[in-house]
mmCIF file of C-alpha atoms and ligand atoms in Angstrom:
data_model
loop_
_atom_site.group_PDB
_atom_site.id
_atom_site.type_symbol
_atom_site.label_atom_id
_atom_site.label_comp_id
_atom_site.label_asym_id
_atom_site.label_seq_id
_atom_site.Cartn_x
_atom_site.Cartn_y
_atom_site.Cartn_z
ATOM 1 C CA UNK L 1 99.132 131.600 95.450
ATOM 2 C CA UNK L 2 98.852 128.161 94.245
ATOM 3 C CA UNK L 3 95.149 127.536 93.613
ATOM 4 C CA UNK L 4 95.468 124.547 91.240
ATOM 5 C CA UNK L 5 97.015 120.944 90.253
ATOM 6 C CA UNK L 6 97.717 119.549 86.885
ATOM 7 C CA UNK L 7 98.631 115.879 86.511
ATOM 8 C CA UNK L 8 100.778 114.032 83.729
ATOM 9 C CA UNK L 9 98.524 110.508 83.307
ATOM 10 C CA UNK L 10 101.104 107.804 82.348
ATOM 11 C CA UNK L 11 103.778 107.327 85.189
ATOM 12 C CA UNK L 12 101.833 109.510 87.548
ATOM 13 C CA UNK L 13 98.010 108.842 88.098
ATOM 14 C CA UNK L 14 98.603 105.458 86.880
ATOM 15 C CA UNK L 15 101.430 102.934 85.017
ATOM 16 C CA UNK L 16 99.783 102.503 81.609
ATOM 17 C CA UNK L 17 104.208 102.124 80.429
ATOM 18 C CA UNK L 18 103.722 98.476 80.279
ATOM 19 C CA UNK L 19 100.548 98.147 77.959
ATOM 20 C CA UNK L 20 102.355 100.663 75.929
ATOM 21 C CA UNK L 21 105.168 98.418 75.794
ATOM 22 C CA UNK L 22 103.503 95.008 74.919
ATOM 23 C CA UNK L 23 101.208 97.448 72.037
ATOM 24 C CA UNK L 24 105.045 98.407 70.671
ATOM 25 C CA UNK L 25 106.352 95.124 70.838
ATOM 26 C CA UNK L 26 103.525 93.108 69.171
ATOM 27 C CA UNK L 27 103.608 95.790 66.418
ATOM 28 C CA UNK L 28 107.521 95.271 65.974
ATOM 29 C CA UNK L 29 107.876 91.779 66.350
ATOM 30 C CA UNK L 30 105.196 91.606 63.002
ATOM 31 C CA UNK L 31 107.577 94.430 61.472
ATOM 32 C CA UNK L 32 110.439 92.549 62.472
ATOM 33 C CA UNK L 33 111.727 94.910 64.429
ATOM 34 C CA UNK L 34 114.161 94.859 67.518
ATOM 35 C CA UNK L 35 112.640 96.628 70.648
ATOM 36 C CA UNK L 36 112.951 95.903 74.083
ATOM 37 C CA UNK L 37 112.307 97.733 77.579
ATOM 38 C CA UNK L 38 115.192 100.323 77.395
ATOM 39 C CA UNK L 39 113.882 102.154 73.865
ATOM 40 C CA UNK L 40 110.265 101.764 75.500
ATOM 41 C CA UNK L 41 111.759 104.018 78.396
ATOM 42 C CA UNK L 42 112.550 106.600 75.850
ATOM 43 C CA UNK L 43 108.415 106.932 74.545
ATOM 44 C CA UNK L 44 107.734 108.152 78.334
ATOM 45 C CA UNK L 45 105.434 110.834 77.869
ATOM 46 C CA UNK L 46 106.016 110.849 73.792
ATOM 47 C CA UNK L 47 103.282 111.350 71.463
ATOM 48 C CA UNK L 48 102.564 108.105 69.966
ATOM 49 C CA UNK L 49 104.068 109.572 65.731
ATOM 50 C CA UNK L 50 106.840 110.152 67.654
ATOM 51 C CA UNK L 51 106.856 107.142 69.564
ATOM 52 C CA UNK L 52 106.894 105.367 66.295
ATOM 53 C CA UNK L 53 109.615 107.824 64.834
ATOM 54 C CA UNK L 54 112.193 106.719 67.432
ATOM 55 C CA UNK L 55 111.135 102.590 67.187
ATOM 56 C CA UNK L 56 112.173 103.168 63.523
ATOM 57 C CA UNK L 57 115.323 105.212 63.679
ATOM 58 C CA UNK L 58 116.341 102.438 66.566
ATOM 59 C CA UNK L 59 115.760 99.603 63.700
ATOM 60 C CA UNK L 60 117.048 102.599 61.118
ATOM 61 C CA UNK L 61 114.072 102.368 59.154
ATOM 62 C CA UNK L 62 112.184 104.907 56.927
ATOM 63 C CA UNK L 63 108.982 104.445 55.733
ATOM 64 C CA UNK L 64 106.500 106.867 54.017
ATOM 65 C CA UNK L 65 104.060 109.131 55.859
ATOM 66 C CA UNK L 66 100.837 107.260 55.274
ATOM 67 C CA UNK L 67 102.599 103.851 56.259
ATOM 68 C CA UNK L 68 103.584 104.945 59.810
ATOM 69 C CA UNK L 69 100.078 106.581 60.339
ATOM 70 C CA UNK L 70 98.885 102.959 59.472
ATOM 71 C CA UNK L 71 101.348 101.188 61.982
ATOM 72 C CA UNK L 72 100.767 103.706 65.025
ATOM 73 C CA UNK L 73 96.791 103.122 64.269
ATOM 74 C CA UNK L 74 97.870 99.167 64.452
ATOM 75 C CA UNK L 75 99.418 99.509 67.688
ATOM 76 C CA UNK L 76 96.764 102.185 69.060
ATOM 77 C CA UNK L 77 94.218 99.331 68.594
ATOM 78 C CA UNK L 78 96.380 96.693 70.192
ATOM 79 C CA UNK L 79 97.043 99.160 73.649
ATOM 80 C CA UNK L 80 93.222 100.389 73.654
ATOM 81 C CA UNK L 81 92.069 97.105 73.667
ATOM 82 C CA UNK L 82 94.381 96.218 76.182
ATOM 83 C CA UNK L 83 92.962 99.132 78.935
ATOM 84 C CA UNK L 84 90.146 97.123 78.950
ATOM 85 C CA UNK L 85 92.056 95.319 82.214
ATOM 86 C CA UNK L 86 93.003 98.590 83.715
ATOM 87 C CA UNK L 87 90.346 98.722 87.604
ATOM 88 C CA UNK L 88 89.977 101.038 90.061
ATOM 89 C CA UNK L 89 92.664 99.061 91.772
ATOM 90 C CA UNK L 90 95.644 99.918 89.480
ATOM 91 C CA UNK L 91 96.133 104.105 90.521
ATOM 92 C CA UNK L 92 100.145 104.577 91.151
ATOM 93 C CA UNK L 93 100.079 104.027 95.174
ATOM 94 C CA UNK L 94 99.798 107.499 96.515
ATOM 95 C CA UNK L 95 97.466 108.859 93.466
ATOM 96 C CA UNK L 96 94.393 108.158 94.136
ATOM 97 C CA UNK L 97 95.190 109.457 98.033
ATOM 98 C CA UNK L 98 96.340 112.720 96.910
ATOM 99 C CA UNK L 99 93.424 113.507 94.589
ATOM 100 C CA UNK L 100 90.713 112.975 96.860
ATOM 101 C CA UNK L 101 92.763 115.001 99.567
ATOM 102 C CA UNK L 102 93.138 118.216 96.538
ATOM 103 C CA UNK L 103 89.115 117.325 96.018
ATOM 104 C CA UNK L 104 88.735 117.960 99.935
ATOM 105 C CA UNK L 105 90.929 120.785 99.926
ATOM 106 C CA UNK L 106 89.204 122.918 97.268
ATOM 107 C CA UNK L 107 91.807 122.867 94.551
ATOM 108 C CA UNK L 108 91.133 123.056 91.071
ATOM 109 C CA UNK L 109 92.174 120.027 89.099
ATOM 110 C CA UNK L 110 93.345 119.263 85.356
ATOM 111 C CA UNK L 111 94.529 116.204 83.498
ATOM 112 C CA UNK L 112 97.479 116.992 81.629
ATOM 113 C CA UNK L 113 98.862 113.858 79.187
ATOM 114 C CA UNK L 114 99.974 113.352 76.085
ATOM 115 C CA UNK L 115 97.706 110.600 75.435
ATOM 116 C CA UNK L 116 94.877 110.564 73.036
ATOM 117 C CA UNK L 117 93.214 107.763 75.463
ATOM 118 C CA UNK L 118 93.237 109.293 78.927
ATOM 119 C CA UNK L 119 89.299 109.497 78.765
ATOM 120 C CA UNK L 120 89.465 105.886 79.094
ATOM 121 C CA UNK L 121 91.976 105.451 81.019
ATOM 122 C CA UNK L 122 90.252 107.792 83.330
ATOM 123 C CA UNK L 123 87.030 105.550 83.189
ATOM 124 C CA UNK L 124 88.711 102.304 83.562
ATOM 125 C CA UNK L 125 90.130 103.724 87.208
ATOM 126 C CA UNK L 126 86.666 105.409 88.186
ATOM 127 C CA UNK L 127 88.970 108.993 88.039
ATOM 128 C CA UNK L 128 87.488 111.258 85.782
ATOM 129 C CA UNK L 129 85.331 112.781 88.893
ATOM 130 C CA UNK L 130 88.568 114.218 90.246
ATOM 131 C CA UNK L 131 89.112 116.145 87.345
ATOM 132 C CA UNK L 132 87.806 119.894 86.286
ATOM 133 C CA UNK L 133 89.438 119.716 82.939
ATOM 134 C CA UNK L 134 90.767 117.097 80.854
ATOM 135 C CA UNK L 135 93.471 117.679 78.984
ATOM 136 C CA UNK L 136 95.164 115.250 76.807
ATOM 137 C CA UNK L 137 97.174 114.538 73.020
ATOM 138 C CA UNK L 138 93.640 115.287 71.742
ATOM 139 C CA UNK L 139 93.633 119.044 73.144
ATOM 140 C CA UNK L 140 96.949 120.796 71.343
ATOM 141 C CA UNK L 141 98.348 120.082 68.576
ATOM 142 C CA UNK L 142 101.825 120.859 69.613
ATOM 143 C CA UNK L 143 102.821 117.874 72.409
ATOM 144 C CA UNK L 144 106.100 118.239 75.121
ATOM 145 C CA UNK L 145 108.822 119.596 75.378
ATOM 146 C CA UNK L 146 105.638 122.628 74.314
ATOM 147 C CA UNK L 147 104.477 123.862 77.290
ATOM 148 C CA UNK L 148 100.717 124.057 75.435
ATOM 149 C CA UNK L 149 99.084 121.075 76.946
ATOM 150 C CA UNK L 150 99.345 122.621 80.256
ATOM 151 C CA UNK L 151 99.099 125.978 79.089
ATOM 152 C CA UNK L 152 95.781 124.312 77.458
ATOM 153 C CA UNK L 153 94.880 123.081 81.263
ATOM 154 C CA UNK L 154 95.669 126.347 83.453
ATOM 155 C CA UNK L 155 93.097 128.275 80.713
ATOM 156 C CA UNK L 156 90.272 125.545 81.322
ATOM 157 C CA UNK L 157 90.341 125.992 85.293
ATOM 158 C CA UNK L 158 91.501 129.782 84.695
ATOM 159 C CA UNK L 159 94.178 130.384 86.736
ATOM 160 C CA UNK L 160 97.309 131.213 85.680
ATOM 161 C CA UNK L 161 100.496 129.214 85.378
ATOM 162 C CA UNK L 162 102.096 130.283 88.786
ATOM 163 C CA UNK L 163 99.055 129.489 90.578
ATOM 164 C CA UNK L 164 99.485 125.769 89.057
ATOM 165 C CA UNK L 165 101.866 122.476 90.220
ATOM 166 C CA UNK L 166 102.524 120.241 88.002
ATOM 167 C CA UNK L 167 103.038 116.914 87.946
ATOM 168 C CA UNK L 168 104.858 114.802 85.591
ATOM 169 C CA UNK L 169 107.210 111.948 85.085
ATOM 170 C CA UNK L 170 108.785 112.593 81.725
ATOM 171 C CA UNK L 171 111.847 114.769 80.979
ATOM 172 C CA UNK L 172 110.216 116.367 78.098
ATOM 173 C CA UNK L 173 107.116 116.650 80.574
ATOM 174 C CA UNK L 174 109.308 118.615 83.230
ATOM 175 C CA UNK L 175 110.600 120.701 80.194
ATOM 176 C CA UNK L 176 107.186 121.622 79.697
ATOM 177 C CA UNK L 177 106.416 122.955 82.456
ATOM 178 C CA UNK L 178 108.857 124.723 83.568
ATOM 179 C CA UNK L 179 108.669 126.198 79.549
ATOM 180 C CA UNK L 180 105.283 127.373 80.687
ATOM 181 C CA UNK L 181 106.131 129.325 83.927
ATOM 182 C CA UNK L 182 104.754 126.316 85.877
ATOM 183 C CA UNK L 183 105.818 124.861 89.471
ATOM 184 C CA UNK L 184 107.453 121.370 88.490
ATOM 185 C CA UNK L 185 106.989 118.194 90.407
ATOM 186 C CA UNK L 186 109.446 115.588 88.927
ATOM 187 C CA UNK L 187 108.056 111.955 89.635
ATOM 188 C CA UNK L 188 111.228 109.372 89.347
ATOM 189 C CA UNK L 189 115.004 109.330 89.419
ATOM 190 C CA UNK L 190 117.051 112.184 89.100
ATOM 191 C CA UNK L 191 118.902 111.625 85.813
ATOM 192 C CA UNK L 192 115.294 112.070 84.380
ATOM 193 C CA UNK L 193 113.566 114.746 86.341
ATOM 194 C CA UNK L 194 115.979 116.061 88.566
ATOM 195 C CA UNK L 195 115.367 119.749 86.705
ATOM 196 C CA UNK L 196 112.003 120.062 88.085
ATOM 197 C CA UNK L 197 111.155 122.454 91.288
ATOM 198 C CA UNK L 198 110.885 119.242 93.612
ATOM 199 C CA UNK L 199 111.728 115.877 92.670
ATOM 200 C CA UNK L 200 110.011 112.197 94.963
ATOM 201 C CA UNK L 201 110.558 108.759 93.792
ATOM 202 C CA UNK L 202 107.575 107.824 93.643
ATOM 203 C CA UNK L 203 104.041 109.478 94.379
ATOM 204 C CA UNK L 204 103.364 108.039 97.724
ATOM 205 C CA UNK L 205 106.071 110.118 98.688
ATOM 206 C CA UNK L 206 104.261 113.677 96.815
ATOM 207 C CA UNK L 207 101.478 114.141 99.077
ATOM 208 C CA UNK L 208 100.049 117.529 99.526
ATOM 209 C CA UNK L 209 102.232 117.639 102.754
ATOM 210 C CA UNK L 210 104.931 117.480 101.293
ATOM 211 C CA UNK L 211 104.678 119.777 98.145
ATOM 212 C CA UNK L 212 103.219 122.529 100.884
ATOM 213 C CA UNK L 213 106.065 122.239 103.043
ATOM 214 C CA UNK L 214 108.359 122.618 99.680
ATOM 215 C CA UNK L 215 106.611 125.451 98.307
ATOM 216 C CA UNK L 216 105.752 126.854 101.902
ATOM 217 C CA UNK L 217 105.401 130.948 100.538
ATOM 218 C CA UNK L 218 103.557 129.829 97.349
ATOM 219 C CA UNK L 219 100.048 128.445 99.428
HETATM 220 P P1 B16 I 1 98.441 107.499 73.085
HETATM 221 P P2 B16 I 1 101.446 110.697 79.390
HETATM 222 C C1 B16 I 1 101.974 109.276 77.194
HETATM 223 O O1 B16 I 1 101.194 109.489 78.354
HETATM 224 C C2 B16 I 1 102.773 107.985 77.327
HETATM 225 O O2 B16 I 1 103.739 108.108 78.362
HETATM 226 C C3 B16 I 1 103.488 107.695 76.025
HETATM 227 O O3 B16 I 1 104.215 106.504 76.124
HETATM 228 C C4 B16 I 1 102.445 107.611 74.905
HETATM 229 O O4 B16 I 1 103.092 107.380 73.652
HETATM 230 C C5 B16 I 1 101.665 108.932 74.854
HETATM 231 O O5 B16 I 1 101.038 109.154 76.114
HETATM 232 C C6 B16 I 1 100.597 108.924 73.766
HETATM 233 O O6 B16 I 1 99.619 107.975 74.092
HETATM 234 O O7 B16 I 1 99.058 106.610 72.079
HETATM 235 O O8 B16 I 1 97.461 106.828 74.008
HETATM 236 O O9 B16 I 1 97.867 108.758 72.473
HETATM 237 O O10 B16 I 1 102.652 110.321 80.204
HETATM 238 O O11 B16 I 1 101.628 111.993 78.626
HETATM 239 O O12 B16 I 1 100.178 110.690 80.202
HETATM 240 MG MG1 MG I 2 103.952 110.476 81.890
#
């Protein structure tokens, strides 16, 4: 029986891709750095040490330890200032929708992201009273392709993993879930999450509906 929901953050409650993005390039335009949109695409759903670990092997740099703790604190100040703009008005289309309708339907409810900022993020888009359990990059140590963040999540709202969707955007998210025993709900194009249980383009196409009818014996 599927009893709860656990959401991915970035890409699926809400596009937070492009702040990332302008953080990453402000930070390696002072480093002199090359980085455009397509590496960006490969931090979706990254911690942000790694995020910083594949800018540098892109520009094949090497720096030591404390230096790229100092640079990923740079840029974390640069996007957290920036989510400042995020409003109520900037949920993914479909998002918002769907979580009230889970709210109305009983369903338990946990945040799953990789980000250590998704209690703001949450704030900024008036969200946080959807959610039962908040998990996020501040929860585990060990981030995606591990299946621990939503392991972390399932625990919270005490259910097990096969009573729990998930929701995620990210390869490595997918990975994780389906690592975990979870039911995956891939969120984009195929080439990136066409190995999870179900796969939409977008979320206005994931409504409840729609994952019921796919996992009809499951609810
Ligand atoms: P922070 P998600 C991820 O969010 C982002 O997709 C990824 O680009 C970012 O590096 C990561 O969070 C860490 O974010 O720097 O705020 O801790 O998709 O897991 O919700
Ligand atoms: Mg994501």
């Amino acid at each position: 029986m599927i009893k709860g929901f656990i959401f991915d953050l970035d890409g699926v409650i809400t596009d937070t891709a492009e702040l990332h993005f302008l953080a990453w390039k402000a930070l390696a335009d002072e480093m002199g750095w090359n980085f455009d949109r397509e590496v960006n695409e490969k931090l979706r759903g990254v911690s942000r040490l790694d995020s910083i670990g594949i800018i540098m092997d892109h520009n094949a740099v090497s720096l030591p330890e404390k230096e790229i703790v100092e640079l990923a604190t740079k840029k974390n100040e640069i996007y957290v200032a920036s989510l400042n703009q995020i409003t109520p008005e900037d949920y993914l289309p479909g998002a918002r929708e769907l979580l009230t309708h889970l709210r109305q339907e009983g369903f338990k409810v946990a945040l799953g992201s990789a980000s250590k900022n998704s209690t703001k993020v949450l704030a900024q888009l008036d969200a946080t009273k959807y959610f039962d359990v908040i998990g996020d990059g501040n929860s585990v140590s060990k981030s995606k392709p591990a299946p621990d963040i939503f392991l972390f999540g399932a625990e919270k709202l005490e259910l097990k993993p096969e009573e729990c969707v998930v929701y995620e955007d990210a390869e490595s998210g997918v990975d994780a879930a389906k690592a975990g025993g979870f039911h995956a709900v891939g969120i984009g194009p195929k080439e990136r999450v066409g190995h999870a249980d179900v796969r939409f383009d977008d979320m206005k196409q994931a409504t409840l509906f729609e994952v019921k009818s796919h996992f009809k014996d499951l609810f």
